[in-house]
Amino acid sequence: MDAFISAHPAITGLICIVIIGAAIVYTITLCKVAGVAGGKNGPEARKRLTPTQKFILAASSPTIAHNYKCVIDIWDTSKSEVGVERAKQLLKWGWGEVTYENVKKSADDCLNRGHNMKFIEYCSGSMSSEEAASKYTDVQRELLEKMKVKYPKQGMLGWDFVRTLSIVGGAYMVGVMEYEEAAKIALVVCRRMQENFSSWDDMVGSYTLGYQFWRGKKKKDRLKYYKSLKRFSWIYKISWDTPLREEEL
């Protein structure tokens, strides 16, 4: 090794630069992934969260990727003007007018009907193959068939559940829904999650298929983000079987 370094100082220097650069990139990536456990949701804030609150935060976390964090983190009461404006834009883009009445109706529709109604209709046998081909793309039909195998009872319920949390989280953040109501709706959602799924992996698997169905393409970005959180963050250390209590909201 010493002989190589002496004989090839330029190459050695280049190798060192590459190694250091890779280490920096890895560290930055790790910090971004673990960032949900830092700052306003860091160790001190985490100590104040009850088990029920931690579960709700974890249940909301598949949508934290990219620009969605501001919508689902209903425990972050320190709201920046930029964050609130972003949440308003996302709510308006996804659900229309940002009013209490509209977001309440949207949350109810998503929780009790949602995209999973399409899965139920598809599995009911009431639709001919020609009708299914005209209504859904090849990718969507492939995803529906995959749901039938992996989640015959749940379909894409995971997708609807997490989206409901996104709606009430955003509604609270922009000030059109009180914390108590948003948290109670989130509690109902998470209890239904526990009733319908057996683990975080199980729920996020259904969520991912629903997300891909909605997008109309096979995208695994949020699944990758979830796996990164599981590996590097405290978020998914909370047990799936955590008792969810209203007094802990």
Coordinates of C-alpha atoms in Angstrom, one line a residue:
M1 CA 0.0 0.0 0.0
D2 CA 2.8 2.4 0.9
A3 CA 4.6 1.6 -2.3
F4 CA 1.4 2.3 -4.3
I5 CA 0.9 5.6 -2.6
S6 CA 4.5 6.7 -3.3
A7 CA 4.3 5.6 -6.9
H8 CA 0.9 7.1 -7.7
P9 CA 0.3 10.1 -5.5
A10 CA -2.2 11.7 -7.9
I11 CA -4.4 8.5 -8.2
T12 CA -4.2 8.1 -4.4
G13 CA -5.4 11.7 -3.9
L14 CA -8.3 11.1 -6.3
I15 CA -9.3 8.0 -4.5
C16 CA -9.3 9.8 -1.2
I17 CA -11.5 12.6 -2.6
V18 CA -14.0 10.0 -4.0
I19 CA -14.1 8.3 -0.6
I20 CA -14.6 11.5 1.3
G21 CA -17.2 12.7 -1.1
A22 CA -19.1 9.4 -0.8
A23 CA -19.0 9.7 3.0
I24 CA -20.4 13.2 2.9
V25 CA -23.2 12.3 0.5
Y26 CA -24.1 9.3 2.7
T27 CA -24.1 11.5 5.8
I28 CA -26.3 14.1 4.2
T29 CA -28.7 11.5 3.0
L30 CA -28.8 9.8 6.4
C31 CA -29.5 13.2 8.1
K32 CA -32.4 13.9 5.6
V33 CA -33.9 10.5 6.2
A34 CA -33.6 10.8 10.0
G35 CA -34.6 14.5 9.9
V36 CA -38.1 13.6 10.9
A37 CA -36.6 12.6 14.2
G38 CA -34.8 15.9 14.6
G39 CA -35.7 19.6 14.9
K40 CA -39.3 20.1 16.0
N41 CA -39.7 16.4 16.3
G42 CA -36.4 15.8 17.9
P43 CA -35.6 14.0 21.2
E44 CA -37.2 16.7 23.5
A45 CA -40.4 16.9 21.4
R46 CA -40.4 13.1 21.2
K47 CA -40.4 12.8 25.0
R48 CA -43.7 14.7 25.1
L49 CA -45.5 12.4 22.6
T50 CA -47.7 9.7 24.1
P51 CA -47.7 6.2 22.6
T52 CA -51.0 7.0 20.8
Q53 CA -49.5 10.2 19.3
K54 CA -46.4 8.3 18.2
F55 CA -48.5 5.7 16.5
I56 CA -50.5 8.3 14.6
L57 CA -47.4 10.1 13.5
A58 CA -45.9 6.8 12.2
A59 CA -49.2 5.9 10.5
S60 CA -49.0 9.3 8.7
S61 CA -45.4 9.0 7.7
P62 CA -45.5 7.3 4.3
T63 CA -46.6 10.7 2.9
I64 CA -43.7 12.6 4.6
A65 CA -41.6 12.0 1.5
H66 CA -40.9 15.1 -0.6
N67 CA -43.2 18.0 0.3
Y68 CA -45.8 16.2 2.3
K69 CA -44.4 16.5 5.8
C70 CA -46.2 19.9 6.4
V71 CA -49.6 18.2 5.8
I72 CA -49.5 15.2 8.1
D73 CA -47.5 16.3 11.1
I74 CA -50.5 17.4 13.2
W75 CA -48.3 17.4 16.4
D76 CA -46.2 20.3 15.0
T77 CA -47.9 23.4 16.4
S78 CA -45.0 25.7 15.5
K79 CA -46.3 26.6 12.0
S80 CA -44.2 28.7 9.6
E81 CA -46.0 30.9 7.1
V82 CA -44.3 29.0 4.3
G83 CA -45.4 25.7 5.7
V84 CA -49.0 26.8 6.2
E85 CA -49.1 28.1 2.6
R86 CA -47.7 24.9 1.3
A87 CA -50.3 22.9 3.2
K88 CA -53.1 25.1 1.8
Q89 CA -51.8 24.6 -1.7
L90 CA -51.6 20.8 -1.3
L91 CA -55.1 20.6 0.3
K92 CA -56.6 22.8 -2.5
W93 CA -54.8 20.7 -5.2
G94 CA -56.0 17.4 -3.7
W95 CA -59.4 18.3 -2.3
G96 CA -60.7 21.6 -3.6
E97 CA -61.8 24.6 -1.5
V98 CA -60.0 24.8 1.8
T99 CA -62.9 25.2 4.2
Y100 CA -64.0 23.2 7.3
E101 CA -67.0 21.8 5.5
N102 CA -65.0 20.7 2.5
V103 CA -62.1 19.1 4.3
K104 CA -64.5 17.3 6.8
K105 CA -66.5 15.9 3.8
S106 CA -63.3 14.9 2.0
A107 CA -62.0 13.1 5.1
D108 CA -65.3 11.3 5.6
D109 CA -65.4 10.3 1.9
C110 CA -61.8 9.1 1.9
L111 CA -62.2 7.1 5.1
N112 CA -65.5 5.4 4.4
R113 CA -65.4 5.1 0.6
G114 CA -62.2 6.2 -1.1
H115 CA -60.3 4.5 -3.8
N116 CA -61.0 1.1 -2.3
M117 CA -64.5 1.3 -3.7
K118 CA -62.9 0.8 -7.1
F119 CA -61.2 -2.4 -5.8
I120 CA -64.5 -3.7 -4.4
E121 CA -66.3 -3.0 -7.6
Y122 CA -63.5 -4.7 -9.6
C123 CA -63.7 -7.8 -7.4
S124 CA -67.5 -8.0 -7.4
G125 CA -67.8 -9.5 -10.8
S126 CA -70.3 -6.9 -11.9
M127 CA -67.8 -5.5 -14.5
S128 CA -67.0 -7.3 -17.7
S129 CA -63.5 -7.6 -18.9
E130 CA -64.3 -5.1 -21.7
E131 CA -65.7 -2.6 -19.2
A132 CA -62.6 -3.0 -17.0
A133 CA -60.3 -2.5 -20.0
S134 CA -62.1 0.7 -20.9
K135 CA -62.2 2.0 -17.3
Y136 CA -58.7 1.2 -16.1
T137 CA -55.3 1.2 -17.8
D138 CA -53.2 -1.9 -18.1
V139 CA -51.1 -0.9 -15.2
Q140 CA -54.1 -0.2 -13.0
R141 CA -55.7 -3.6 -13.8
E142 CA -52.4 -5.3 -13.1
L143 CA -52.3 -3.5 -9.7
L144 CA -55.9 -4.5 -8.9
E145 CA -55.0 -8.1 -9.7
K146 CA -52.0 -7.9 -7.4
M147 CA -54.3 -6.5 -4.6
K148 CA -56.6 -9.5 -5.1
V149 CA -53.7 -11.8 -4.3
K150 CA -51.9 -9.9 -1.6
Y151 CA -54.8 -8.0 0.1
P152 CA -58.1 -9.8 -0.9
K153 CA -60.0 -8.3 2.1
Q154 CA -58.2 -4.9 2.4
G155 CA -57.5 -4.0 -1.2
M156 CA -56.0 -0.4 -1.1
L157 CA -57.5 0.5 2.3
G158 CA -54.0 1.5 3.4
W159 CA -53.9 4.2 0.8
D160 CA -57.3 5.6 1.9
F161 CA -56.4 5.5 5.6
V162 CA -53.1 7.4 5.2
R163 CA -54.8 10.0 2.9
T164 CA -57.4 10.6 5.5
L165 CA -54.7 11.4 8.0
S166 CA -53.1 13.7 5.5
I167 CA -56.4 15.6 5.1
V168 CA -57.0 16.2 8.8
G169 CA -53.4 16.9 9.4
G170 CA -53.4 19.6 6.8
A171 CA -56.8 20.9 7.9
Y172 CA -55.4 21.4 11.4
M173 CA -52.2 23.0 10.2
V174 CA -54.0 25.6 8.1
G175 CA -56.5 26.4 10.9
V176 CA -59.8 25.1 9.5
M177 CA -60.0 22.2 11.9
E178 CA -59.3 22.2 15.7
Y179 CA -56.6 19.9 17.0
E180 CA -59.1 17.9 19.1
E181 CA -61.3 17.0 16.2
A182 CA -58.3 16.2 13.9
A183 CA -56.8 14.0 16.5
K184 CA -60.0 12.1 17.2
I185 CA -60.5 11.4 13.5
A186 CA -56.9 10.3 13.3
L187 CA -57.5 8.0 16.2
V188 CA -60.5 6.4 14.4
V189 CA -58.3 5.9 11.3
C190 CA -55.5 4.2 13.2
R191 CA -57.8 1.9 15.1
R192 CA -59.2 0.8 11.7
M193 CA -55.7 0.3 10.5
Q194 CA -55.0 -2.1 13.4
E195 CA -58.3 -3.9 12.7
N196 CA -57.5 -4.5 9.0
F197 CA -53.8 -5.0 9.0
S198 CA -51.3 -7.0 11.0
S199 CA -48.1 -4.9 10.8
W200 CA -46.6 -1.7 9.5
D201 CA -45.3 -3.6 6.5
D202 CA -48.7 -5.0 5.8
M203 CA -50.4 -1.5 5.9
V204 CA -47.7 0.3 3.9
G205 CA -47.9 -2.5 1.2
S206 CA -51.6 -1.8 0.7
Y207 CA -50.8 2.0 0.8
T208 CA -48.1 1.6 -1.9
L209 CA -50.4 -0.3 -4.3
G210 CA -53.1 2.3 -3.8
Y211 CA -50.6 5.1 -4.4
Q212 CA -49.4 3.4 -7.6
F213 CA -53.0 2.9 -8.7
W214 CA -53.8 6.6 -8.2
R215 CA -50.7 7.6 -10.0
G216 CA -51.4 5.1 -12.8
K217 CA -47.7 4.0 -12.8
K218 CA -45.5 1.7 -10.8
K219 CA -43.6 4.1 -8.5
K220 CA -41.8 2.8 -5.4
D221 CA -40.5 6.1 -4.1
R222 CA -42.7 6.2 -1.0
L223 CA -42.0 2.6 -0.3
K224 CA -38.3 3.3 -0.4
Y225 CA -38.8 6.2 1.9
Y226 CA -40.8 4.1 4.4
K227 CA -38.0 1.5 4.4
S228 CA -35.4 4.2 5.0
L229 CA -37.5 5.5 8.0
K230 CA -37.7 2.0 9.4
R231 CA -33.9 1.6 9.2
F232 CA -32.7 5.0 10.4
S233 CA -35.5 6.7 12.3
W234 CA -37.3 6.1 15.6
I235 CA -40.7 6.5 13.9
Y236 CA -41.5 2.8 13.3
K237 CA -40.0 1.6 16.6
I238 CA -43.6 2.0 18.0
S239 CA -45.3 -1.4 18.2
W240 CA -48.1 -2.1 15.7
D241 CA -50.2 -3.5 18.5
T242 CA -49.9 -0.3 20.6
P243 CA -53.2 0.3 22.6
L244 CA -54.7 3.5 21.2
R245 CA -56.3 5.7 23.9
E246 CA -58.3 8.8 23.4
E247 CA -56.9 10.3 26.7
E248 CA -53.5 10.2 25.1
L249 CA -54.4 12.6 22.3

